[in-house]
Coordinates of C-alpha atoms and ligand atoms in Angstrom, one line a residue:
Chain A
M1 CA -27.6 71.6 -10.7
L2 CA -24.5 70.5 -11.7
S3 CA -23.9 69.2 -15.2
I4 CA -20.6 67.3 -16.7
N5 CA -20.2 67.8 -20.5
N6 CA -17.5 65.5 -22.6
L7 CA -15.0 65.4 -19.8
R8 CA -11.6 63.9 -20.6
V9 CA -9.0 63.5 -17.5
V10 CA -5.9 61.8 -17.6
Y11 CA -3.2 61.1 -15.1
H12 CA -0.1 61.6 -15.3
D13 CA -0.3 62.9 -19.6
V14 CA -0.7 59.9 -20.6
I15 CA -3.5 57.7 -18.3
S16 CA -6.2 58.4 -20.2
V17 CA -9.5 57.6 -17.5
L18 CA -12.2 59.7 -18.6
N19 CA -12.9 60.0 -22.0
G20 CA -15.4 62.3 -22.4
I21 CA -17.7 61.7 -19.9
S22 CA -21.4 63.6 -19.8
L23 CA -24.1 63.6 -17.7
E24 CA -26.5 65.7 -15.3
V25 CA -27.0 65.9 -11.5
K26 CA -30.6 67.4 -10.8
E27 CA -31.2 69.5 -7.8
G28 CA -32.9 67.5 -4.9
E29 CA -32.5 63.7 -6.2
I30 CA -30.2 61.1 -5.2
L31 CA -28.3 59.9 -8.9
V32 CA -26.4 56.7 -8.7
I33 CA -23.5 56.1 -10.6
I34 CA -22.6 52.3 -11.1
G35 CA -19.8 50.6 -13.0
A36 CA -16.8 48.1 -13.0
N37 CA -13.8 48.5 -11.2
G38 CA -11.1 51.0 -12.8
A39 CA -14.3 52.4 -14.5
G40 CA -13.3 56.1 -13.7
K41 CA -15.8 56.6 -11.0
T42 CA -13.6 57.9 -8.2
T43 CA -11.5 59.9 -10.8
L44 CA -14.9 61.2 -11.8
L45 CA -15.7 62.5 -8.1
R46 CA -12.3 63.6 -7.5
T47 CA -12.6 66.0 -11.1
I48 CA -15.8 67.2 -9.5
A49 CA -15.0 68.1 -5.7
G50 CA -11.6 70.0 -7.4
M51 CA -9.1 67.5 -6.1
I52 CA -7.8 66.1 -9.4
H53 CA -4.3 68.1 -9.4
F54 CA -3.4 66.6 -6.2
Y55 CA -3.6 63.0 -7.6
N56 CA -1.7 64.3 -10.5
G57 CA -4.4 63.9 -12.8
D58 CA -5.6 66.6 -15.7
I59 CA -8.8 67.6 -17.2
I60 CA -7.6 68.1 -21.0
D61 CA -11.4 68.7 -22.3
G62 CA -14.9 69.5 -21.8
D63 CA -16.4 70.7 -18.8
I64 CA -17.8 70.9 -15.1
K65 CA -20.5 73.5 -14.2
M66 CA -22.4 74.8 -11.5
G67 CA -25.9 75.9 -13.2
D68 CA -24.7 78.2 -15.9
V69 CA -20.7 78.9 -14.1
S70 CA -17.8 76.6 -14.8
I71 CA -16.3 75.3 -11.5
K72 CA -13.3 73.8 -13.8
G73 CA -10.1 74.3 -12.4
L74 CA -11.2 75.6 -8.9
D75 CA -9.7 75.0 -5.8
S76 CA -11.5 72.0 -3.8
S77 CA -11.9 74.5 -0.7
D78 CA -13.4 77.0 -3.0
I79 CA -15.9 74.6 -4.4
M80 CA -17.3 73.5 -1.2
K81 CA -17.4 77.1 0.2
R82 CA -19.0 78.5 -3.1
Y83 CA -21.1 75.7 -3.9
S84 CA -21.6 73.8 -0.6
L85 CA -20.4 70.2 -2.4
T86 CA -18.7 68.0 -0.1
Y87 CA -16.9 65.0 -1.3
V88 CA -16.8 61.6 0.8
M89 CA -13.6 59.5 -0.4
E90 CA -13.8 56.1 -1.0
D91 CA -13.0 53.4 2.0
R92 CA -14.2 55.6 5.1
P93 CA -12.0 59.1 5.2
I94 CA -11.6 59.8 8.8
F95 CA -8.9 60.6 10.8
E96 CA -7.5 57.8 12.3
Y97 CA -5.6 59.3 14.9
L98 CA -8.0 62.2 16.1
T99 CA -11.1 61.4 18.5
I100 CA -14.4 61.3 16.9
E101 CA -14.9 64.6 18.3
E102 CA -11.8 66.1 16.7
N103 CA -12.4 64.8 13.5
L104 CA -16.3 66.1 13.1
K105 CA -14.7 69.4 14.4
A106 CA -12.1 69.2 12.3
A107 CA -14.1 69.1 9.1
S108 CA -16.0 72.1 10.3
Y109 CA -12.4 74.0 10.0
S110 CA -14.1 75.6 6.5
R111 CA -16.8 77.3 8.2
W112 CA -15.3 79.0 11.2
D113 CA -18.6 79.7 13.4
N114 CA -19.9 79.2 16.3
K115 CA -22.9 76.9 15.6
V116 CA -20.4 73.9 15.5
K117 CA -21.4 72.4 19.0
D118 CA -25.3 72.2 17.5
D119 CA -24.2 70.9 14.3
I120 CA -21.9 67.7 16.6
E121 CA -25.6 67.4 18.1
M122 CA -27.2 67.1 14.6
V123 CA -24.7 64.3 13.5
L124 CA -25.1 62.5 16.5
D125 CA -29.0 62.5 16.4
Y126 CA -28.5 61.0 12.7
F127 CA -25.9 58.9 13.8
P128 CA -26.1 58.2 17.8
G129 CA -23.8 55.4 17.4
L130 CA -21.0 57.6 17.5
K131 CA -21.7 58.6 21.2
R132 CA -20.9 55.8 22.8
T133 CA -16.9 56.3 21.3
F134 CA -17.5 60.2 21.1
N135 CA -14.0 60.4 22.9
R136 CA -12.4 57.9 21.1
R137 CA -9.9 57.2 18.8
A138 CA -11.5 56.9 15.2
G139 CA -9.1 54.5 14.4
Y140 CA -10.4 51.9 17.0
A141 CA -14.1 52.5 15.7
S142 CA -15.9 49.7 13.7
G143 CA -16.1 49.7 10.0
G144 CA -19.9 51.1 10.1
E145 CA -19.4 53.7 12.8
Q146 CA -16.1 54.6 10.4
Q147 CA -18.7 55.0 7.7
M148 CA -21.4 56.9 9.7
L149 CA -18.4 59.4 10.6
A150 CA -17.1 60.1 7.7
I151 CA -20.6 60.8 6.5
G152 CA -21.1 62.9 9.6
M153 CA -18.0 64.8 9.0
A154 CA -19.5 65.8 5.8
L155 CA -22.6 67.3 7.6
M156 CA -20.6 69.4 9.6
T157 CA -19.6 71.4 6.2
K158 CA -23.3 72.0 6.0
P159 CA -23.6 70.6 2.1
R160 CA -26.2 70.9 -0.4
M161 CA -24.5 68.3 -2.4
L162 CA -23.1 65.2 -1.4
L163 CA -20.6 62.9 -3.5
L164 CA -20.6 59.9 -2.0
D165 CA -18.1 57.2 -2.5
E166 CA -18.5 53.5 -2.4
P167 CA -20.1 54.3 1.4
S168 CA -21.2 50.6 1.6
L169 CA -17.7 49.4 0.9
G170 CA -16.7 46.5 3.5
L171 CA -20.3 46.8 5.5
A172 CA -22.5 44.6 6.9
P173 CA -25.9 44.4 4.8
L174 CA -27.9 45.0 7.6
I175 CA -25.6 48.0 8.2
T176 CA -25.5 49.2 4.7
R177 CA -29.3 49.0 4.6
E178 CA -29.4 51.6 8.0
L179 CA -26.9 53.7 6.0
F180 CA -29.0 53.8 3.2
Q181 CA -31.7 54.7 5.1
I182 CA -29.9 57.6 6.5
I183 CA -28.7 59.1 2.6
Q184 CA -32.2 58.7 2.2
K185 CA -33.1 60.6 5.2
L186 CA -30.5 63.2 3.9
N187 CA -31.8 63.6 0.8
R188 CA -35.1 64.2 2.0
S189 CA -33.9 67.2 4.0
G190 CA -32.8 68.9 1.1
I191 CA -29.1 67.7 0.3
T192 CA -28.4 66.5 -3.5
V193 CA -26.7 63.2 -3.2
V194 CA -24.7 61.2 -5.7
L195 CA -24.1 57.9 -5.2
V196 CA -21.0 55.8 -6.5
E197 CA -21.7 52.2 -5.4
Q198 CA -20.7 48.6 -6.7
N199 CA -23.6 47.5 -4.5
A200 CA -26.0 48.8 -7.4
F201 CA -29.1 47.1 -6.2
A202 CA -29.4 48.7 -2.6
A203 CA -28.3 52.2 -4.4
L204 CA -30.7 52.0 -7.3
N205 CA -33.5 51.1 -5.0
I206 CA -33.2 54.1 -3.2
G207 CA -31.8 56.4 -6.0
N208 CA -34.0 58.4 -8.3
R209 CA -31.8 58.4 -11.5
G210 CA -28.5 56.2 -12.3
Y211 CA -26.1 55.9 -14.8
V212 CA -23.5 53.1 -15.5
V213 CA -20.1 53.9 -16.6
E214 CA -17.6 52.2 -18.8
M215 CA -14.1 52.9 -19.5
G216 CA -14.8 56.6 -18.5
R217 CA -18.0 56.8 -20.5
V218 CA -21.6 56.6 -19.7
V219 CA -23.1 53.5 -21.4
L220 CA -26.7 53.7 -20.1
D221 CA -28.8 56.1 -17.9
G222 CA -32.3 56.3 -16.4
E223 CA -34.5 55.9 -13.9
G224 CA -33.3 54.0 -10.8
Q225 CA -36.4 51.6 -11.1
E226 CA -35.6 51.2 -14.9
L227 CA -32.4 50.2 -14.8
L228 CA -33.3 47.8 -11.9
K229 CA -35.4 46.1 -14.5
N230 CA -32.8 46.5 -17.3
E231 CA -31.4 42.8 -18.3
D232 CA -27.9 44.1 -18.9
V233 CA -27.9 45.8 -15.7
R234 CA -28.9 42.7 -14.1
E235 CA -26.7 40.5 -15.7
F236 CA -23.4 42.4 -15.4
Y237 CA -24.1 44.6 -12.1
L238 CA -26.7 42.5 -10.5
G239 CA -25.0 39.0 -11.0
A240 CA -28.8 38.1 -11.8
G241 CA -29.2 37.7 -15.4
E242 CA -32.6 36.0 -16.3
T243 CA -31.2 34.6 -19.7
T244 CA -28.7 31.8 -19.5
R245 CA -25.1 32.9 -18.5
K246 CA -23.5 34.0 -21.9
S247 CA -19.9 32.9 -22.5
F248 CA -16.9 35.2 -21.3
K249 CA -15.7 35.7 -25.1
D250 CA -19.9 37.2 -25.8
A251 CA -19.8 39.1 -22.6
K252 CA -16.3 41.0 -24.1
R253 CA -17.8 41.4 -27.8
Y254 CA -20.9 43.2 -26.0
K255 CA -19.0 45.3 -23.7
R256 CA -16.9 46.6 -27.0
R257 CA -20.4 47.8 -28.5
K258 CA -21.5 49.2 -25.5
R259 CA -18.0 51.4 -25.2
W260 CA -19.3 53.2 -28.7
L261 CA -22.7 54.0 -27.7
Chain B
M1 CA 29.9 61.7 41.0
I2 CA 29.6 65.7 41.2
D3 CA 31.3 65.8 37.6
F4 CA 28.7 63.3 36.2
L5 CA 25.8 64.6 37.2
Q6 CA 26.9 68.2 36.2
A7 CA 27.3 67.0 32.7
V8 CA 24.1 65.5 32.8
G9 CA 22.7 68.9 33.6
D10 CA 24.5 70.9 31.5
G11 CA 23.7 68.3 29.0
I12 CA 20.1 68.6 29.7
F13 CA 20.1 72.5 29.2
I14 CA 21.6 72.3 25.6
G15 CA 19.6 68.8 24.9
L16 CA 16.4 71.0 25.2
V17 CA 17.3 73.6 22.7
Y18 CA 18.1 70.3 20.3
A19 CA 14.6 69.0 21.2
L20 CA 13.1 72.3 20.1
L21 CA 15.1 71.4 16.8
G22 CA 13.7 68.3 16.4
L23 CA 10.0 69.7 17.0
C24 CA 10.7 71.6 14.2
I25 CA 11.7 68.8 11.8
V26 CA 8.7 66.7 13.2
I27 CA 6.0 69.0 12.6
I28 CA 6.9 69.4 9.1
F29 CA 8.0 65.5 8.4
K30 CA 4.5 64.4 10.1
A31 CA 2.4 67.2 7.9
S32 CA 4.5 65.9 4.4
E33 CA 6.9 63.4 5.0
T34 CA 9.5 65.9 4.0
F35 CA 13.0 66.4 5.8
N36 CA 14.0 69.9 6.1
F37 CA 17.5 69.7 5.3
A38 CA 18.0 73.6 5.4
I39 CA 17.1 73.8 9.0
G40 CA 20.7 75.0 9.9
E41 CA 20.2 78.3 7.2
F42 CA 17.0 79.0 8.8
L43 CA 18.5 78.6 11.9
V44 CA 21.2 81.2 11.2
F45 CA 19.1 83.5 8.6
G46 CA 16.1 83.6 11.6
A47 CA 19.0 84.2 14.4
F48 CA 20.3 87.2 11.8
L49 CA 16.8 88.8 11.5
F50 CA 16.9 89.1 15.2
Y51 CA 20.7 90.7 15.2
V52 CA 19.3 93.3 12.5
L53 CA 16.6 94.2 15.2
F54 CA 18.3 94.2 18.1
F55 CA 21.9 94.9 18.2
D56 CA 21.6 97.2 13.9
L57 CA 18.3 99.3 14.8
G58 CA 18.6 98.7 18.4
F59 CA 14.8 97.7 19.5
P60 CA 14.7 97.1 23.1
I61 CA 14.4 93.0 23.2
V62 CA 10.7 92.6 24.0
V63 CA 10.1 94.5 20.7
A64 CA 13.3 92.9 18.4
F65 CA 12.4 89.5 20.2
P66 CA 8.8 88.9 19.1
V67 CA 9.3 90.5 15.6
G68 CA 12.5 88.8 14.5
L69 CA 10.5 85.2 15.0
A70 CA 7.5 87.1 13.2
A71 CA 9.8 88.1 10.5
A72 CA 11.4 84.6 10.5
A73 CA 8.0 83.4 10.1
A74 CA 7.4 85.3 7.2
V75 CA 10.6 84.1 5.6
G76 CA 9.5 80.8 6.0
G77 CA 5.9 80.7 4.5
I78 CA 7.5 82.9 1.6
I79 CA 10.0 80.4 1.2
E80 CA 7.3 77.8 1.3
W81 CA 5.4 79.2 -1.1
F82 CA 7.7 79.3 -3.5
S83 CA 9.8 76.3 -3.0
I84 CA 7.3 73.4 -1.4
R85 CA 3.5 74.7 -2.5
P86 CA 4.2 73.8 -5.8
L87 CA 5.3 70.1 -4.9
L88 CA 2.0 69.3 -3.3
G89 CA 0.9 66.1 -4.3
R90 CA 4.2 64.9 -5.4
S91 CA 6.3 62.1 -4.1
P92 CA 7.7 63.4 -0.5
L93 CA 11.4 62.7 -1.8
S94 CA 11.5 65.4 -4.6
M95 CA 10.5 68.0 -1.1
T96 CA 13.4 67.0 0.6
M97 CA 15.6 67.3 -2.2
V98 CA 14.3 70.6 -2.8
T99 CA 15.1 71.6 0.9
L100 CA 18.6 70.4 0.2
G101 CA 18.7 72.9 -2.7
L102 CA 17.4 75.9 -0.2
A103 CA 19.7 75.0 1.8
M104 CA 22.7 76.0 -0.4
V105 CA 21.1 78.8 -1.7
M106 CA 19.9 80.3 1.5
R107 CA 23.7 80.0 2.5
A108 CA 24.6 82.1 -0.4
V109 CA 21.8 84.7 0.3
I110 CA 23.3 84.4 4.0
Q111 CA 27.1 85.0 2.5
F112 CA 25.7 87.6 0.4
I113 CA 24.0 89.8 3.1
W114 CA 26.3 89.2 5.9
G115 CA 29.7 88.1 4.7
S116 CA 31.3 84.6 6.5
H117 CA 32.6 86.4 9.5
S118 CA 31.5 86.5 12.9
Y119 CA 29.3 88.8 14.8
S120 CA 29.5 88.6 18.2
F121 CA 26.1 88.0 20.0
F122 CA 25.2 88.7 23.4
L123 CA 22.0 89.8 24.9
E124 CA 22.3 90.8 28.5
L125 CA 19.7 88.4 30.1
P126 CA 19.2 88.8 33.8
D127 CA 22.2 86.4 34.8
I128 CA 20.3 83.3 36.5
T129 CA 23.5 81.4 37.1
V130 CA 23.1 78.5 39.7
E131 CA 25.9 77.7 42.3
K132 CA 25.3 75.4 44.7
G133 CA 28.0 73.5 46.3
E134 CA 30.5 72.0 44.1
F135 CA 27.9 72.7 41.3
L136 CA 27.8 75.5 38.7
F137 CA 25.2 76.2 36.0
I138 CA 26.1 79.2 33.8
S139 CA 22.8 81.7 33.0
D140 CA 22.9 81.3 29.6
P141 CA 22.3 77.4 29.0
I142 CA 19.7 78.0 31.3
W143 CA 18.2 80.5 29.1
A144 CA 18.3 78.6 26.5
G145 CA 16.7 75.4 27.5
M146 CA 13.9 77.4 29.8
L147 CA 13.5 79.5 26.4
S148 CA 13.7 76.2 24.3
I149 CA 10.7 74.5 26.4
V150 CA 8.5 77.0 26.7
T151 CA 8.7 77.7 23.2
F152 CA 8.1 73.6 22.6
I153 CA 5.2 73.6 25.5
V154 CA 3.5 76.6 23.5
I155 CA 3.5 74.9 20.6
L156 CA 1.9 71.9 21.8
L157 CA -0.6 74.0 23.2
F158 CA -1.3 75.5 19.7
L159 CA -1.4 71.9 18.9
F160 CA -3.6 70.2 20.5
R161 CA -5.6 73.2 21.9
T162 CA -6.6 75.4 19.0
R163 CA -8.7 74.7 15.8
W164 CA -5.8 76.0 13.9
G165 CA -3.8 72.9 15.7
L166 CA -6.8 70.8 14.9
A167 CA -6.6 71.6 11.9
I168 CA -2.5 70.8 11.5
R169 CA -3.2 67.4 12.8
A170 CA -6.1 66.2 10.3
V171 CA -3.5 67.9 7.6
S172 CA -0.4 65.6 8.8
E173 CA -2.7 62.6 9.2
D174 CA -3.7 62.7 5.4
Q175 CA -3.8 65.6 3.3
A176 CA -6.2 64.1 0.6
K177 CA -8.7 63.5 2.9
A178 CA -8.3 67.2 4.9
M179 CA -8.6 68.7 1.5
A180 CA -12.0 66.6 0.8
F181 CA -13.0 68.1 3.9
G182 CA -12.9 71.4 3.4
I183 CA -9.3 72.3 5.1
N184 CA -7.0 74.2 2.9
A185 CA -4.4 71.9 3.3
R186 CA -2.0 74.2 0.9
F187 CA -2.5 77.1 3.4
I188 CA -2.0 74.7 6.5
L189 CA 1.1 73.6 5.1
L190 CA 2.7 77.3 4.6
I191 CA 1.6 77.8 8.3
I192 CA 3.6 75.0 9.5
W193 CA 6.6 75.9 7.8
A194 CA 6.0 79.4 8.9
I195 CA 5.7 78.0 12.5
S196 CA 8.8 75.6 11.9
A197 CA 10.7 78.3 10.7
A198 CA 10.5 80.6 14.1
C199 CA 11.2 78.2 16.4
I200 CA 14.2 77.1 14.7
A201 CA 14.6 80.9 15.2
V202 CA 14.5 81.0 18.9
A203 CA 17.2 77.9 19.2
G204 CA 19.2 80.4 16.4
I205 CA 19.1 83.2 18.7
M206 CA 19.6 80.9 22.1
I207 CA 22.6 79.4 20.5
S208 CA 24.0 82.5 18.8
N209 CA 24.0 83.6 22.8
F210 CA 26.7 81.3 23.7
G211 CA 29.2 83.5 21.7
A212 CA 28.9 84.4 18.4
L213 CA 27.0 84.6 15.0
S214 CA 28.5 83.7 11.7
V215 CA 27.0 81.4 9.0
T216 CA 29.6 78.8 9.9
S217 CA 26.8 78.1 12.4
V218 CA 24.7 76.3 10.0
S219 CA 26.0 73.1 11.4
V220 CA 24.4 73.0 14.7
G221 CA 20.9 72.3 12.3
L222 CA 22.7 68.6 11.8
R223 CA 22.3 68.0 15.4
S224 CA 18.5 67.7 14.5
I225 CA 19.2 64.5 12.2
P226 CA 20.6 62.3 15.4
V227 CA 17.5 63.8 17.4
V228 CA 14.8 62.9 15.0
L229 CA 16.2 59.6 14.2
I230 CA 16.6 58.8 17.5
G231 CA 13.2 59.8 18.8
G232 CA 11.1 59.2 15.7
M233 CA 10.4 61.1 12.5
D234 CA 6.8 61.7 13.6
S235 CA 6.9 61.9 17.1
I236 CA 6.8 64.9 18.9
I237 CA 7.5 63.8 22.6
G238 CA 10.5 61.6 20.9
A239 CA 12.3 65.2 20.2
L240 CA 11.8 66.1 23.6
V241 CA 13.4 62.3 25.2
A242 CA 16.1 62.3 22.0
G243 CA 17.1 66.1 22.3
I244 CA 17.9 65.8 26.1
I245 CA 19.4 62.1 24.9
V246 CA 21.9 64.3 22.2
G247 CA 22.1 66.6 25.3
V248 CA 23.4 64.5 27.7
T249 CA 25.3 62.1 25.5
E250 CA 27.0 65.4 23.7
S251 CA 27.9 66.8 27.6
L252 CA 29.2 62.8 29.1
A253 CA 31.3 62.5 25.7
G254 CA 32.8 65.8 26.3
A255 CA 33.5 65.7 30.0
Y256 CA 34.7 62.0 29.9
I257 CA 36.0 60.8 26.5
E258 CA 37.5 63.6 25.2
P259 CA 40.1 64.1 28.4
L260 CA 41.6 60.5 26.9
G261 CA 42.4 62.5 23.8
L262 CA 39.7 61.7 21.4
V263 CA 39.3 65.6 21.0
G264 CA 36.1 66.0 18.9
F265 CA 34.6 62.8 19.9
K266 CA 31.9 65.4 21.3
E267 CA 30.4 65.9 18.1
V268 CA 30.2 62.3 17.1
A269 CA 28.9 60.9 19.7
P270 CA 25.5 61.7 19.0
Y271 CA 25.7 59.9 15.8
F272 CA 27.7 56.8 17.6
M273 CA 24.1 57.5 20.1
M274 CA 22.0 57.1 17.1
L275 CA 23.3 53.9 15.2
I276 CA 22.6 52.0 18.5
V277 CA 19.1 53.2 19.0
L278 CA 18.3 52.5 15.5
F279 CA 20.3 49.3 15.6
I280 CA 17.4 48.1 18.5
R281 CA 14.3 50.0 17.0
P282 CA 14.8 51.1 13.6
Y283 CA 11.8 54.0 13.9
G284 CA 13.3 55.4 16.5
L285 CA 12.3 55.1 20.0
F286 CA 8.8 56.8 19.9
G287 CA 8.2 56.5 15.7
T288 CA 5.1 55.0 14.5
V289 CA 6.1 51.3 12.9
R290 CA 4.9 51.6 9.0
I291 CA 3.9 48.9 6.7
E292 CA 4.6 50.8 3.2
R293 CA 2.7 49.5 0.4
V294 CA 4.3 50.0 -2.7
Ligands
ATP301 N1 -3.1 58.5 -9.0 C1 -3.5 57.9 -10.2 N2 -2.8 57.9 -10.8 C2 -2.6 57.0 -11.8 N3 -3.7 56.3 -12.4 C3 -4.8 56.2 -11.6 C4 -4.6 57.2 -10.5 N4 -5.7 56.9 -9.6 C5 -6.6 56.1 -10.4 N5 -5.9 55.6 -11.6 C6 -6.6 55.0 -12.3 O1 -7.6 54.9 -13.2 C7 -8.1 54.4 -13.4 C8 -10.0 54.5 -12.9 O2 -10.0 54.5 -11.3 P1 -11.1 55.0 -10.5 O3 -10.5 54.9 -9.1 O4 -11.5 56.0 -11.2 O5 -12.1 53.5 -10.8 P2 -13.3 53.4 -10.2 O6 -14.3 53.5 -10.9 O7 -13.6 54.3 -8.9 O8 -12.9 52.0 -9.3 P3 -13.2 51.4 -8.1 O9 -14.9 50.9 -8.3 O10 -12.3 50.1 -7.9 O11 -13.2 52.0 -7.0 C9 -8.3 52.9 -12.9 O12 -7.6 51.8 -13.7 C10 -6.6 53.1 -11.9 O13 -5.7 52.8 -12.2
MG302 MG1 -13.6 54.0 -7.0

């Protein structure tokens, strides 16, 4: 469905963040992307969603394709309209000064039809917790409610593909589990999901496939369960290595070797 | 006492015009953190557009007024397209600097087209002068105040009752988030500039109606600075309250302080008021206190 080929992205013409990353998203799957802080995951999603220019970034090489068509350089609203792709930014991208209802309506701007009321009902079915604070400013909602709202807003855009950037950020484990169940439910309803997560264990558990990103490149990929069993992934991302902990020096050398993969 | 009330009343009517100017600054500031220093030039340019339609071409006012405002809006949109849009995502400061340059270019264009002399400007609106006892409120300022408050309310209804308004408020809160949810922030910014330009034109027409129109009227735009700083750069209600405060301050200074021999104090009184307010509330009366993380 979506394929990224040897993509290179720099910020401010000099800060190279994506260094030739290639990956593929298949229709109907949940694809998990994990990687350390600063690996370039958010940058990748911004680039796919057509928002990289807004952050003073540039694509200097490579291509992004939807099917056979290149979407490189398209504006975010074009990408959303033509390919029904919606990017849920990290850190709960809600409008704090608008009410929950207004947030949902604002997110339906790109469609401009009269089904908005029905869709708000649909979102409230997915996230019944939002009903309680429907007419209050979203800034007062809890972290969990805000994240649910953010995904609810994304649903208002009628996506076929969702890019979720660390949705579990700052949420209690129980809420995270609920959230991931909802993500699975959305996926079953036909939405392809790209899930960027620090919470690698939970994410890989619901994901069909996963990529590990380091320094703006893919260093490892595989089935979700396969990656969960992978010793390197366990050590670096799940904090549960089976062998005795390697020293920091080893880890560094290890990482450097990985980067050239 | 009569004098005092008379001065306050006069101040309120003119203050409503200032409030409208403040609103024009505030909606742009809320959306892009840019201060539009070209407001005085927009004001004169908008008034001249109306002048051409009404006085030169002789259209009736019911045609000239809306068409003039639409033309002003179009000019605002076009100017945004060329000068502000390319800077989207850059620092708000660079946009503010661009408006300074814009002010000079627009002033040159105005002088090139219309010269520097005064054009007499008289709308012949129905006389609604109020004369009760010892009070006398002249027709033109009443019209100006009323039309300004009506425009103000129309803008508020637009912002809070329509979908476009909702999109504007969303973009004002965060451009990136709005873009991610499919709101075309670039287009919304264009709309905001167009609306702002049209409202400034309303103020420009009303102010010109007090006397004459010439390029020197650009200085009226400066009145918006004390207004938005007193009210708070990002507060709509602040613009309304502060507009009235500035109008009344000016009028009281004219009535009580200027006769003491301080000629011209009327012009600077709002700035004194502004300093006092900023001393007590650095973000203005209604401004949001923000913590900037660098
Ligand atoms: N607008 C920007 N301008 C310059 N550099 C940026 C910009 N945004 C991100 N960076 C840099 O790009 C690198 C990758 O950032 P990115 O946000 O893509 O990482 P990430 O994988 O999402 O990290 P995290 O897990 O912390 O969210 C970081 O070093 C960051 O400092
Ligand atoms: Mg990130």
